[in-house]
């Protein structure tokens, strides 16, 4: 072998080696996912950990679209907006960019630096418009405003146009609040201290509903639900996070009709997620402990207007009392399968929010009630088919 041949062979060998090395590095990242790995990093199709926290999913024309909060490294504020990802198999997600963008106009409620949480998107077939609701807090005002934000788009991935933000159901009484409760003259001024027995009783009897009657009810953690008949509902943590409200939306999904109920008065529920199976409605919520996890709760109703009956924590096994270190955000019906629902939850990392993890677990049933257990790794085929 002459000198030129051996140099040539050396270069071929080197390039083959490098190719193999690069391929294996790449394939670690880009190899398609074939299973869910709850609580692990979840790279999108470009290798970046999915950034769609507190999210929800809409299925449209054969594709799932996941909308969620874009989070940065140091703060929970919205510096970018609501992100969107698409998938056909639920394991592999492609970034579709920012669906709703924050703006640089200080006068806008969605100015960069506001707080946008728990966005959910539904489609209205009558108007052919995609409607997004989310929890909005104004820049620099902490969590005091407790408003719902509303945006719309002609296209599923956006861009979504911000319409307005408000507190829902101003001037309307909840259907399940009695005349006595509506007319009571007990006010928040009557209580120097919170959390006393008398104060709790007053809360249960609608103390905060009366306080907020004119200006609209507080609306923080939220979800949307479209029933089989096309009616849509907004479910939100209201009354200082003490009571959930379930409110009907107008036919165009762009306003509240004023018909709403209170659920679990004084029960301190947030992070509502809902699904319907065999004519029954199931709602999974959490308690209120900030970014710290707590035990999930289960509410069941035969009629969306209640009564909603409280059941024990649907999670079982190790760390069930902390919902596997996560908090509910959405329950996803898997398309093409009957009785296949995925519990979607967030493991928050408040010190580095962008590193927050996703806990997706199958909802199984035991004695007619949802049951959620931990899987280190699972597939739809393995659990549901
Ligand atoms: C828990 C809520 O579920 C989150 O969406 C967020 O609002 C945090 N509390 C803030 O502490």
Coordinates of C-alpha atoms and ligand atoms in Angstrom, one line a residue, residues 54 69 76 115 117-118 135 143 220-221 241 270-271 286-291 327-328 348, ligand 1:
X54 CA -50.5 24.0 32.8
X69 CA -47.7 28.3 29.4
X76 CA -43.2 32.5 36.4
X115 CA -49.0 36.2 34.3
X117 CA -51.6 30.4 33.2
X118 CA -53.6 27.3 32.2
X135 CA -56.0 32.8 33.7
X143 CA -52.4 37.3 41.7
X220 CA -57.9 31.8 38.6
X221 CA -57.0 28.1 37.7
X241 CA -59.6 29.9 45.5
X270 CA -57.9 24.4 42.1
X271 CA -56.4 22.9 39.0
X286 CA -56.0 19.6 43.7
X287 CA -55.9 21.4 47.0
X288 CA -54.3 24.9 47.2
X289 CA -50.7 24.8 48.3
X290 CA -49.0 27.2 45.8
X291 CA -46.4 25.3 43.7
X327 CA -50.9 18.9 39.9
X328 CA -53.7 18.2 37.4
X348 CA -43.7 22.5 38.9
Ligands
LIG1 C1 -51.1 26.7 41.8 C2 -51.8 26.9 40.5 O1 -52.4 25.7 40.2 C3 -50.8 27.4 39.5 O2 -51.4 27.5 38.2 C4 -50.3 28.7 39.9 O3 -51.3 29.6 40.0 C5 -49.6 28.5 41.3 N1 -50.6 28.0 42.2 C6 -49.2 29.8 41.9 O4 -48.7 29.7 43.2

